[in-house]
Amino acid sequence: MGYTPEMKELIKRVEATRPARIERVKQGIQFPKLSLAEAQKRLRTYHPDYKEDGRREFKIGPNKGDGHTYPDEVVDLFEANSRIDPDKVDLSNPDFETDVLIIGGGGAGTTASLFAQQNGMKVIIATKLRHGDANTIMAEGGIQSADSPVDSPYYHYLDIIGGGHFTNKPKLVEAIAKDAPIIIQWLESLGMNFDKTPDGQMRLLAGGGICRKRMHSCGDFTGAEIMRTIRDEARNRRDDITVLEYQPAVEILLDEDGKAAGALLYNMETEEYIVVKSKAVIITTGGCGRLHIQGFATTNHYGATMDGVVMAYRAGVPHCFLYATQYHPTGVAYPEQNVGLLITEKFRTAGAQPVNIDGEEFTFPLEPRDVESSNIIRECMELGKGVPTPVGRIGVWLDSPMIDILKGEGTVERDFPAKFIQFKRYGIDISKEPMLIYPTHHYQNGGVEANEWGETKIPGLFVAGEVLGGVHGENRLMGNSLLDINVFGRRTGMRSAEYVKQGVTIKKLTLDHVRAYQKELKEAGIETDRISPMLLPDYTNPEVRNRQLTARYFGTLR
Amino acid sequence: MTTTVAKDAMRKGDKTIIAEGTRMIPLFIMGKRYYVPETLTIQKAMEYAGYQFIRSCGCRGGICGACATVYRLEGDYKLYSGLACQTVVQPNMYLVQIPFFPANKAIYDIEKLPYDVTAIQTTYPETFRCVQCNACTKVCPMDLQVMDYMAAAIRGDIEAVAEMSRSCVMCGLCTSRCPAETNQYNMAELCRRLYGRYGQKKSQQVAKRVEEIKAGKYDPMIKELQSIPLEELKKRYEEREWEPIISEGWQPKETKYL
Ligand SMILES: Cc1cc2nc3c(=O)[nH]c(=O)nc-3n(C[C@H](O)[C@H](O)[C@H](O)COP(=O)(O)OP(=O)(O)OC[C@H]3O[C@@H](n4cnc5c(N)ncnc54)[C@H](O)[C@@H]3O)c2cc1C
Ligand code: SF4
Ligand code: SF4
Ligand code: FES
């Protein structure tokens, strides 16, 4: 295990240029940043979003003819049938009734549950896997908040909106820039552990595209620390917060007036459908890495399949910015067992440089993510300066040993314990040998359209977290997602409680919107046996799938 | 040449590409034999064998703790464990997954607990039944010194428990092996929260900024950004001053927006 002899030979070229690169870093000389205009050009030429093949327009629903094209993998989910036949579902006898139903037990959903509960609500969280099996628990780098004396929400706002190419929705940007310190203080009060100095000062770090040190963290598992803390708190409030695991939602329920009124859940183990009636619904289903857009590997968890956007769309809520997908510049390209997994941006903020097969720098290490990814793709695909792996993938080096040289022996192991172990298991010591990386699908960017309180156009239907579109416009910066899931979790938790308290009477439940959507599919001439939401990706060996020959299934065994 | 091959490979997403000539090895999933390529992780090997996971699969990246797996190797009495998404298969591995193991979760109000050993005594009294057998440490897939953090808990050293359990993925393997029926990882979670809540000092700067925000200090500045023309906004973005990597004592020239 470890690197092959061929790769070890190539690593020598990286080692050969290292002393000179270290010297330049010490003198404050880095590879130059691209100007806005140059960056735009790079994006248009190399970023996967700008490729024309493999994309198409929406032919049905609220985003029909909106002038954008979307990846086929996304459109396929919307040009698909419901998992259920509305005529067969009995909505007259709900299995559960509650005030607020939260769909998705990740970070946004759990924060929403806590704020709804403390505002007097009974809450159900329905989630696909276990409570906390989510993108949130995987987040490594940190969470942004402008609380240092040389920083302010003004600069935070500028960074967010510039990073998003000035397309972000201003009110949503304002919400996260201004709520950020409130969230950090709240997490502190719940007992989240932050990296602090002994006198309680946050150890703030830099990040791609941000002009001040603003990243708050807990080692390289900030997301896990947030998730563990808020999940433990939700469990402490179990009298009011019920969690239903392995029971994803497959459709939103409306009432006769068109208000949100619950959801239809699917028990993946017993294969039965369950009706939940509620006065408000918050969708917090996260992202979509498992769609493998354009064949990219992903950093996302197993359940990241865009279900929330699909369900909301069938109920009539448009989406925005889904045409832009975020590729994280540094996904693992070797060893094959770890392909796609994230290497946090903090490696680059700590001093590791991306270098090509000849050990040369070719990009400013902390460009916004889309630009950094484009530079890496260009280096590999256009300039032929990538490093091949034994199975024919390609990548560039991320020179992690620089960190120990710049910051002292042992820094890599101390500051990146999780990553250190992950590579050590495959015989690679990342404090001594560089890592091979390539962009990987990381973040959804776009999502369901809503206002700064997470309210959609449907009364009583809220969205929060990665499923919500517009906060980050076309491109998110590191550390703003852990922030936004908490900001909008909090805001939707509070706002849904207000909405319910003003007196909501749910009338007869209906799935008519699903019928109407099926009709629209048919009228648009879309005939397909695809079914969505997808719920889980299919990684079963196709040869085995081909031998699953049961023609019809009756009774117990499929 | 390599580039063309790679372009193709890039389209395969997460599907592991199996190098030509990879050896197939026998793997026993709950006692039943399958042949799988020797380079795969247990998780991907089970998918290769035809399994579709509902349980035992979460992050696929070694942090959620959903895929705890215990195994033995033929001809070896020892019990091994690992995370299925992080452990490569070996020939004649006999494995079973433990996607769920019942554990006691104490219900408490963090605001009402003291910052000393009595917090542990009242919530997880079983902690004190630990017989120091070390079975938990041996089974931990994150190589944590579980028995040692239990000992620290018994001493009432909450900070040490927090530090020593920091990278716990809450997989439950330690609990499954404990002869004293303790719930190590839930107890450790309590200690981490106590440490964060009472052991670590609160950030004064965060508190100060919250007050400033609540007083509306930044509202006019943000309104300004929302009302200037796009060209001006872009200009301000391009002209931001950057805090240097080594920034002790650094002050920006522009201070009116701080
Ligand atoms: C590897 C990685 C590293 C990251 N690092 C950072 C970082 O350092 N800083 C940062 O700010 N951001 C980071 N991010 C991004 C950030 O973690 C996520 O965007 C954010 O956590 C999303 O939170 P969420 O609550 O919206 O979604 P999630 O946390 O993904 O939760 C969604 C939940 O909904 C469930 N669900 C899905 N579909 C359904 C359904 N149909 N019914 C019911 N439940 C469903 C899922 O199973 C999941 O539990 C990272 C992301 C990844 C993947
Ligand atoms: S301490 Fe226990 S729960 Fe935590 S990782 Fe180790 S075995 Fe798993
Ligand atoms: S397994 Fe239980 S009894 Fe043994 S050392 Fe660990 S906590 Fe103590
Ligand atoms: S699937 Fe999350 S740790 Fe293995």
mmCIF file of C-alpha atoms in Angstrom, chain A residues 31-340:
data_model
loop_
_atom_site.group_PDB
_atom_site.id
_atom_site.type_symbol
_atom_site.label_atom_id
_atom_site.label_comp_id
_atom_site.label_asym_id
_atom_site.label_seq_id
_atom_site.Cartn_x
_atom_site.Cartn_y
_atom_site.Cartn_z
ATOM 1 C CA PHE A 31 1.262 32.681 -7.149
ATOM 2 C CA PRO A 32 -0.799 35.733 -8.222
ATOM 3 C CA LYS A 33 -4.598 35.854 -7.775
ATOM 4 C CA LEU A 34 -6.612 36.161 -10.978
ATOM 5 C CA SER A 35 -8.447 39.438 -11.552
ATOM 6 C CA LEU A 36 -12.266 39.319 -11.650
ATOM 7 C CA ALA A 37 -12.175 39.405 -15.462
ATOM 8 C CA GLU A 38 -9.531 36.684 -15.771
ATOM 9 C CA ALA A 39 -11.396 34.539 -13.263
ATOM 10 C CA GLN A 40 -14.617 34.869 -15.271
ATOM 11 C CA LYS A 41 -12.810 33.736 -18.379
ATOM 12 C CA ARG A 42 -11.260 30.748 -16.585
ATOM 13 C CA LEU A 43 -14.670 29.728 -15.297
ATOM 14 C CA ARG A 44 -16.316 29.954 -18.679
ATOM 15 C CA THR A 45 -13.629 27.814 -20.263
ATOM 16 C CA TYR A 46 -13.033 25.162 -17.639
ATOM 17 C CA HIS A 47 -15.765 25.021 -15.011
ATOM 18 C CA PRO A 48 -18.106 22.030 -15.518
ATOM 19 C CA ASP A 49 -21.170 24.319 -15.159
ATOM 20 C CA TYR A 50 -20.295 25.975 -18.432
ATOM 21 C CA LYS A 51 -20.123 22.788 -20.461
ATOM 22 C CA GLU A 52 -22.955 22.599 -22.929
ATOM 23 C CA ASP A 53 -23.330 18.867 -23.327
ATOM 24 C CA GLY A 54 -25.193 16.909 -20.697
ATOM 25 C CA ARG A 55 -27.536 19.780 -19.827
ATOM 26 C CA ARG A 56 -31.115 20.662 -20.708
ATOM 27 C CA GLU A 57 -33.958 23.021 -19.821
ATOM 28 C CA PHE A 58 -36.907 22.388 -17.567
ATOM 29 C CA LYS A 59 -39.959 21.499 -19.617
ATOM 30 C CA ILE A 60 -42.490 21.459 -16.807
ATOM 31 C CA GLY A 61 -43.231 23.127 -13.501
ATOM 32 C CA PRO A 62 -42.497 26.620 -12.183
ATOM 33 C CA ASN A 63 -38.982 26.808 -13.693
ATOM 34 C CA LYS A 64 -40.150 25.892 -17.189
ATOM 35 C CA GLY A 65 -38.491 28.187 -19.708
ATOM 36 C CA ASP A 66 -36.485 30.158 -17.117
ATOM 37 C CA GLY A 67 -33.635 30.567 -19.594
ATOM 38 C CA HIS A 68 -31.210 28.237 -17.812
ATOM 39 C CA THR A 69 -30.000 24.773 -18.605
ATOM 40 C CA TYR A 70 -29.455 22.248 -15.844
ATOM 41 C CA PRO A 71 -27.419 19.055 -15.615
ATOM 42 C CA ASP A 72 -29.266 16.024 -16.976
ATOM 43 C CA GLU A 73 -28.818 14.262 -13.637
ATOM 44 C CA VAL A 74 -30.888 17.036 -12.033
ATOM 45 C CA VAL A 75 -33.598 17.356 -14.688
ATOM 46 C CA ASP A 76 -34.030 13.572 -14.671
ATOM 47 C CA LEU A 77 -35.299 13.774 -11.086
ATOM 48 C CA PHE A 78 -37.955 16.297 -12.010
ATOM 49 C CA GLU A 79 -38.988 14.468 -15.173
ATOM 50 C CA ALA A 80 -39.924 11.467 -13.093
ATOM 51 C CA ASN A 81 -42.965 9.904 -11.495
ATOM 52 C CA SER A 82 -43.997 10.047 -7.870
ATOM 53 C CA ARG A 83 -43.173 6.951 -5.841
ATOM 54 C CA ILE A 84 -46.862 6.630 -5.001
ATOM 55 C CA ASP A 85 -50.208 6.536 -6.694
ATOM 56 C CA PRO A 86 -52.251 9.285 -4.978
ATOM 57 C CA ASP A 87 -55.432 7.266 -5.467
ATOM 58 C CA LYS A 88 -54.118 4.493 -3.238
ATOM 59 C CA VAL A 89 -53.119 6.660 -0.286
ATOM 60 C CA ASP A 90 -55.643 7.038 2.524
ATOM 61 C CA LEU A 91 -55.126 10.536 3.939
ATOM 62 C CA SER A 92 -58.124 10.457 6.240
ATOM 63 C CA ASN A 93 -56.367 8.675 9.117
ATOM 64 C CA PRO A 94 -52.982 10.249 9.773
ATOM 65 C CA ASP A 95 -50.496 8.028 11.606
ATOM 66 C CA PHE A 96 -48.944 11.023 13.371
ATOM 67 C CA GLU A 97 -50.135 14.531 14.128
ATOM 68 C CA THR A 98 -47.902 17.339 15.273
ATOM 69 C CA ASP A 99 -47.374 21.101 15.165
ATOM 70 C CA VAL A 100 -44.209 21.223 13.103
ATOM 71 C CA LEU A 101 -42.904 18.474 10.859
ATOM 72 C CA ILE A 102 -39.234 18.739 9.954
ATOM 73 C CA ILE A 103 -38.052 16.708 6.989
ATOM 74 C CA GLY A 104 -34.357 15.891 7.380
ATOM 75 C CA GLY A 105 -32.388 15.258 10.587
ATOM 76 C CA GLY A 106 -29.131 16.996 9.716
ATOM 77 C CA GLY A 107 -27.846 20.311 11.049
ATOM 78 C CA ALA A 108 -30.541 22.644 9.752
ATOM 79 C CA GLY A 109 -33.353 20.289 10.756
ATOM 80 C CA THR A 110 -32.027 19.741 14.257
ATOM 81 C CA THR A 111 -31.463 23.451 14.914
ATOM 82 C CA ALA A 112 -34.965 24.171 13.600
ATOM 83 C CA SER A 113 -36.384 21.543 15.955
ATOM 84 C CA LEU A 114 -34.717 23.158 18.969
ATOM 85 C CA PHE A 115 -36.019 26.639 18.169
ATOM 86 C CA ALA A 116 -39.513 25.433 17.285
ATOM 87 C CA GLN A 117 -39.599 23.436 20.524
ATOM 88 C CA GLN A 118 -38.457 26.304 22.710
ATOM 89 C CA ASN A 119 -41.194 28.380 21.143
ATOM 90 C CA GLY A 120 -43.797 25.924 22.342
ATOM 91 C CA MET A 121 -44.097 23.507 19.442
ATOM 92 C CA LYS A 122 -44.428 19.747 19.346
ATOM 93 C CA VAL A 123 -42.028 18.617 16.671
ATOM 94 C CA ILE A 124 -41.466 15.521 14.571
ATOM 95 C CA ILE A 125 -38.208 15.088 12.669
ATOM 96 C CA ALA A 126 -38.540 12.541 9.873
ATOM 97 C CA THR A 127 -35.180 11.543 8.488
ATOM 98 C CA LYS A 128 -33.774 9.183 5.909
ATOM 99 C CA LEU A 129 -30.929 7.509 7.748
ATOM 100 C CA ARG A 130 -30.012 7.908 11.428
ATOM 101 C CA HIS A 131 -30.429 11.242 13.127
ATOM 102 C CA GLY A 132 -27.225 13.072 12.203
ATOM 103 C CA ASP A 133 -26.184 10.943 9.226
ATOM 104 C CA ALA A 134 -25.889 14.021 7.086
ATOM 105 C CA ASN A 135 -23.528 16.398 5.321
ATOM 106 C CA THR A 136 -23.342 18.408 8.526
ATOM 107 C CA ILE A 137 -21.458 15.747 10.432
ATOM 108 C CA MET A 138 -18.871 15.593 7.644
ATOM 109 C CA ALA A 139 -18.001 19.296 7.630
ATOM 110 C CA GLU A 140 -14.399 19.739 8.566
ATOM 111 C CA GLY A 141 -13.062 23.248 8.201
ATOM 112 C CA GLY A 142 -15.207 25.617 10.157
ATOM 113 C CA ILE A 143 -17.975 28.143 10.494
ATOM 114 C CA GLN A 144 -17.724 31.826 9.622
ATOM 115 C CA SER A 145 -18.728 34.718 11.853
ATOM 116 C CA ALA A 146 -17.393 38.255 11.732
ATOM 117 C CA ASP A 147 -16.605 38.863 15.378
ATOM 118 C CA SER A 148 -12.918 39.772 15.367
ATOM 119 C CA PRO A 149 -12.080 43.433 16.061
ATOM 120 C CA VAL A 150 -10.593 43.863 12.558
ATOM 121 C CA ASP A 151 -13.674 42.361 10.926
ATOM 122 C CA SER A 152 -17.378 43.144 10.720
ATOM 123 C CA PRO A 153 -20.632 41.941 9.141
ATOM 124 C CA TYR A 154 -19.976 44.564 6.454
ATOM 125 C CA TYR A 155 -16.902 42.670 5.194
ATOM 126 C CA HIS A 156 -18.599 39.343 5.689
ATOM 127 C CA TYR A 157 -21.437 40.546 3.470
ATOM 128 C CA LEU A 158 -18.977 41.744 0.797
ATOM 129 C CA ASP A 159 -17.116 38.443 0.776
ATOM 130 C CA ILE A 160 -20.298 36.372 0.498
ATOM 131 C CA ILE A 161 -21.790 38.389 -2.323
ATOM 132 C CA GLY A 162 -18.522 38.687 -4.255
ATOM 133 C CA GLY A 163 -17.871 34.968 -3.852
ATOM 134 C CA GLY A 164 -21.340 34.339 -5.306
ATOM 135 C CA HIS A 165 -20.583 36.552 -8.344
ATOM 136 C CA PHE A 166 -23.008 39.213 -7.045
ATOM 137 C CA THR A 167 -25.970 36.975 -7.853
ATOM 138 C CA ASN A 168 -26.935 36.172 -4.223
ATOM 139 C CA LYS A 169 -30.188 37.415 -2.786
ATOM 140 C CA PRO A 170 -29.180 40.436 -0.683
ATOM 141 C CA LYS A 171 -31.704 39.854 2.134
ATOM 142 C CA LEU A 172 -30.498 36.302 2.608
ATOM 143 C CA VAL A 173 -26.880 37.406 2.671
ATOM 144 C CA GLU A 174 -27.757 40.024 5.267
ATOM 145 C CA ALA A 175 -29.452 37.357 7.382
ATOM 146 C CA ILE A 176 -26.374 35.182 7.669
ATOM 147 C CA ALA A 177 -23.838 38.002 7.988
ATOM 148 C CA LYS A 178 -25.809 39.568 10.840
ATOM 149 C CA ASP A 179 -26.972 36.429 12.653
ATOM 150 C CA ALA A 180 -23.549 34.782 12.620
ATOM 151 C CA PRO A 181 -22.274 35.925 16.032
ATOM 152 C CA ILE A 182 -25.671 35.110 17.547
ATOM 153 C CA ILE A 183 -25.289 31.543 16.287
ATOM 154 C CA ILE A 184 -21.749 31.201 17.609
ATOM 155 C CA GLN A 185 -22.875 32.418 21.013
ATOM 156 C CA TRP A 186 -25.793 29.996 20.967
ATOM 157 C CA LEU A 187 -23.524 27.063 20.097
ATOM 158 C CA GLU A 188 -21.158 28.099 22.895
ATOM 159 C CA SER A 189 -24.059 28.094 25.331
ATOM 160 C CA LEU A 190 -25.028 24.558 24.318
ATOM 161 C CA GLY A 191 -21.508 23.443 25.136
ATOM 162 C CA MET A 192 -20.001 23.125 21.692
ATOM 163 C CA ASN A 193 -16.197 22.953 21.930
ATOM 164 C CA PHE A 194 -14.395 25.584 19.873
ATOM 165 C CA ASP A 195 -10.675 26.000 19.253
ATOM 166 C CA LYS A 196 -9.956 28.809 21.699
ATOM 167 C CA THR A 197 -7.078 30.348 23.576
ATOM 168 C CA PRO A 198 -7.104 29.735 27.351
ATOM 169 C CA ASP A 199 -8.732 33.139 27.916
ATOM 170 C CA GLY A 200 -11.642 32.227 25.675
ATOM 171 C CA GLN A 201 -10.639 33.964 22.462
ATOM 172 C CA MET A 202 -11.549 32.162 19.272
ATOM 173 C CA ARG A 203 -8.613 30.952 17.217
ATOM 174 C CA LEU A 204 -9.709 32.434 13.901
ATOM 175 C CA LEU A 205 -8.490 31.141 10.576
ATOM 176 C CA ALA A 206 -8.387 32.429 7.021
ATOM 177 C CA GLY A 207 -10.339 30.854 4.171
ATOM 178 C CA GLY A 208 -10.715 30.958 0.399
ATOM 179 C CA GLY A 209 -12.205 34.234 -0.854
ATOM 180 C CA ILE A 210 -12.491 35.839 2.591
ATOM 181 C CA CYS A 211 -10.568 39.001 3.395
ATOM 182 C CA ARG A 212 -10.361 38.588 7.180
ATOM 183 C CA LYS A 213 -9.697 35.649 9.464
ATOM 184 C CA ARG A 214 -13.221 34.595 10.284
ATOM 185 C CA MET A 215 -13.275 30.817 10.507
ATOM 186 C CA HIS A 216 -14.258 29.291 13.858
ATOM 187 C CA SER A 217 -13.517 25.636 14.242
ATOM 188 C CA CYS A 218 -13.144 22.524 16.320
ATOM 189 C CA GLY A 219 -10.124 20.668 14.885
ATOM 190 C CA ASP A 220 -10.929 19.226 11.493
ATOM 191 C CA PHE A 221 -14.359 17.997 12.580
ATOM 192 C CA THR A 222 -16.265 21.185 13.213
ATOM 193 C CA GLY A 223 -19.429 19.796 11.638
ATOM 194 C CA ALA A 224 -19.287 16.636 13.715
ATOM 195 C CA GLU A 225 -18.918 18.717 16.866
ATOM 196 C CA ILE A 226 -21.918 20.876 15.929
ATOM 197 C CA MET A 227 -24.018 17.863 14.996
ATOM 198 C CA ARG A 228 -23.148 15.883 18.142
ATOM 199 C CA THR A 229 -23.980 18.846 20.338
ATOM 200 C CA ILE A 230 -27.326 19.814 18.854
ATOM 201 C CA ARG A 231 -28.393 16.193 18.429
ATOM 202 C CA ASP A 232 -27.664 15.500 22.077
ATOM 203 C CA GLU A 233 -29.729 18.548 22.988
ATOM 204 C CA ALA A 234 -32.635 17.434 20.773
ATOM 205 C CA ARG A 235 -32.509 14.047 22.506
ATOM 206 C CA ASN A 236 -32.712 15.803 25.850
ATOM 207 C CA ARG A 237 -35.972 17.356 24.703
ATOM 208 C CA ARG A 238 -37.487 14.093 23.549
ATOM 209 C CA ASP A 239 -40.831 14.807 25.218
ATOM 210 C CA ASP A 240 -41.445 17.408 22.534
ATOM 211 C CA ILE A 241 -39.138 16.314 19.724
ATOM 212 C CA THR A 242 -39.828 12.920 18.188
ATOM 213 C CA VAL A 243 -37.334 11.542 15.692
ATOM 214 C CA LEU A 244 -38.421 9.029 13.052
ATOM 215 C CA GLU A 245 -35.352 7.411 11.490
ATOM 216 C CA TYR A 246 -35.153 5.503 8.188
ATOM 217 C CA GLN A 247 -38.436 7.126 7.203
ATOM 218 C CA PRO A 248 -37.762 9.699 4.482
ATOM 219 C CA ALA A 249 -40.506 11.905 3.135
ATOM 220 C CA VAL A 250 -41.531 11.211 -0.442
ATOM 221 C CA GLU A 251 -44.226 13.859 -0.953
ATOM 222 C CA ILE A 252 -45.403 17.013 0.798
ATOM 223 C CA LEU A 253 -49.067 17.036 1.780
ATOM 224 C CA LEU A 254 -51.190 20.144 1.255
ATOM 225 C CA ASP A 255 -54.659 20.876 2.547
ATOM 226 C CA GLU A 256 -57.625 21.956 0.457
ATOM 227 C CA ASP A 257 -56.656 25.609 0.875
ATOM 228 C CA GLY A 258 -53.189 24.945 -0.484
ATOM 229 C CA LYS A 259 -51.377 25.261 2.880
ATOM 230 C CA ALA A 260 -48.584 22.893 3.836
ATOM 231 C CA ALA A 261 -50.156 20.152 5.959
ATOM 232 C CA GLY A 262 -47.628 17.376 6.479
ATOM 233 C CA ALA A 263 -45.868 14.746 4.441
ATOM 234 C CA LEU A 264 -46.031 11.207 3.267
ATOM 235 C CA LEU A 265 -43.158 9.154 4.681
ATOM 236 C CA TYR A 266 -41.723 5.865 3.480
ATOM 237 C CA ASN A 267 -40.474 3.317 5.987
ATOM 238 C CA MET A 268 -37.543 1.935 4.011
ATOM 239 C CA GLU A 269 -37.398 -1.201 6.142
ATOM 240 C CA THR A 270 -41.028 -2.289 6.163
ATOM 241 C CA GLU A 271 -41.769 -0.581 2.827
ATOM 242 C CA GLU A 272 -44.990 0.976 4.104
ATOM 243 C CA TYR A 273 -46.099 4.565 3.690
ATOM 244 C CA ILE A 274 -46.948 6.729 6.674
ATOM 245 C CA VAL A 275 -49.092 9.863 6.817
ATOM 246 C CA VAL A 276 -47.968 12.729 9.033
ATOM 247 C CA LYS A 277 -50.315 15.653 9.484
ATOM 248 C CA SER A 278 -48.831 18.906 10.728
ATOM 249 C CA LYS A 279 -49.563 22.626 10.895
ATOM 250 C CA ALA A 280 -46.243 23.642 9.394
ATOM 251 C CA VAL A 281 -43.523 21.845 7.468
ATOM 252 C CA ILE A 282 -39.814 22.673 7.321
ATOM 253 C CA ILE A 283 -37.770 20.993 4.602
ATOM 254 C CA THR A 284 -34.118 20.504 5.590
ATOM 255 C CA THR A 285 -33.030 17.660 3.332
ATOM 256 C CA GLY A 286 -29.573 18.988 2.433
ATOM 257 C CA GLY A 287 -27.680 18.609 -0.827
ATOM 258 C CA CYS A 288 -27.253 16.372 -3.858
ATOM 259 C CA GLY A 289 -23.699 15.047 -4.249
ATOM 260 C CA ARG A 290 -24.955 11.511 -4.728
ATOM 261 C CA LEU A 291 -26.422 12.435 -8.107
ATOM 262 C CA HIS A 292 -22.823 12.381 -9.409
ATOM 263 C CA ILE A 293 -23.430 15.272 -11.756
ATOM 264 C CA GLN A 294 -21.265 14.898 -14.864
ATOM 265 C CA GLY A 295 -19.794 11.782 -13.324
ATOM 266 C CA PHE A 296 -17.928 13.614 -10.570
ATOM 267 C CA ALA A 297 -17.115 11.876 -7.332
ATOM 268 C CA THR A 298 -18.521 13.532 -4.214
ATOM 269 C CA THR A 299 -17.758 14.512 -0.660
ATOM 270 C CA ASN A 300 -21.403 14.169 0.364
ATOM 271 C CA HIS A 301 -23.085 11.603 2.589
ATOM 272 C CA TYR A 302 -25.076 8.624 1.284
ATOM 273 C CA GLY A 303 -28.478 10.337 1.433
ATOM 274 C CA ALA A 304 -27.657 13.542 -0.481
ATOM 275 C CA THR A 305 -30.046 13.139 -3.412
ATOM 276 C CA MET A 306 -31.929 16.462 -3.722
ATOM 277 C CA ASP A 307 -35.226 15.012 -2.432
ATOM 278 C CA GLY A 308 -36.406 18.254 -0.826
ATOM 279 C CA VAL A 309 -36.201 20.327 -3.979
ATOM 280 C CA VAL A 310 -38.120 17.641 -5.892
ATOM 281 C CA MET A 311 -40.924 17.451 -3.310
ATOM 282 C CA ALA A 312 -41.270 21.225 -3.041
ATOM 283 C CA TYR A 313 -41.280 21.558 -6.826
ATOM 284 C CA ARG A 314 -44.113 19.059 -7.186
ATOM 285 C CA ALA A 315 -46.036 21.160 -4.692
ATOM 286 C CA GLY A 316 -45.431 24.222 -6.885
ATOM 287 C CA VAL A 317 -42.393 25.952 -5.350
ATOM 288 C CA PRO A 318 -39.720 27.132 -7.821
ATOM 289 C CA HIS A 319 -36.010 26.644 -7.352
ATOM 290 C CA CYS A 320 -33.133 28.999 -8.052
ATOM 291 C CA PHE A 321 -29.405 28.715 -8.869
ATOM 292 C CA LEU A 322 -29.592 24.966 -9.373
ATOM 293 C CA TYR A 323 -27.717 25.523 -12.618
ATOM 294 C CA ALA A 324 -24.568 26.152 -10.556
ATOM 295 C CA THR A 325 -22.916 23.218 -8.799
ATOM 296 C CA GLN A 326 -20.031 23.539 -6.405
ATOM 297 C CA TYR A 327 -16.981 21.398 -6.984
ATOM 298 C CA HIS A 328 -14.532 21.449 -4.136
ATOM 299 C CA PRO A 329 -11.059 21.920 -5.566
ATOM 300 C CA THR A 330 -9.422 19.367 -3.314
ATOM 301 C CA GLY A 331 -11.102 15.968 -3.329
ATOM 302 C CA VAL A 332 -9.032 12.821 -2.874
ATOM 303 C CA ALA A 333 -7.854 11.296 -6.184
ATOM 304 C CA TYR A 334 -5.698 8.590 -4.583
ATOM 305 C CA PRO A 335 -5.951 6.060 -2.899
ATOM 306 C CA GLU A 336 -8.845 4.754 -4.918
ATOM 307 C CA GLN A 337 -10.704 3.684 -1.735
ATOM 308 C CA ASN A 338 -11.060 7.310 -0.658
ATOM 309 C CA VAL A 339 -11.806 8.893 -4.025
ATOM 310 C CA GLY A 340 -13.989 11.969 -3.786
#
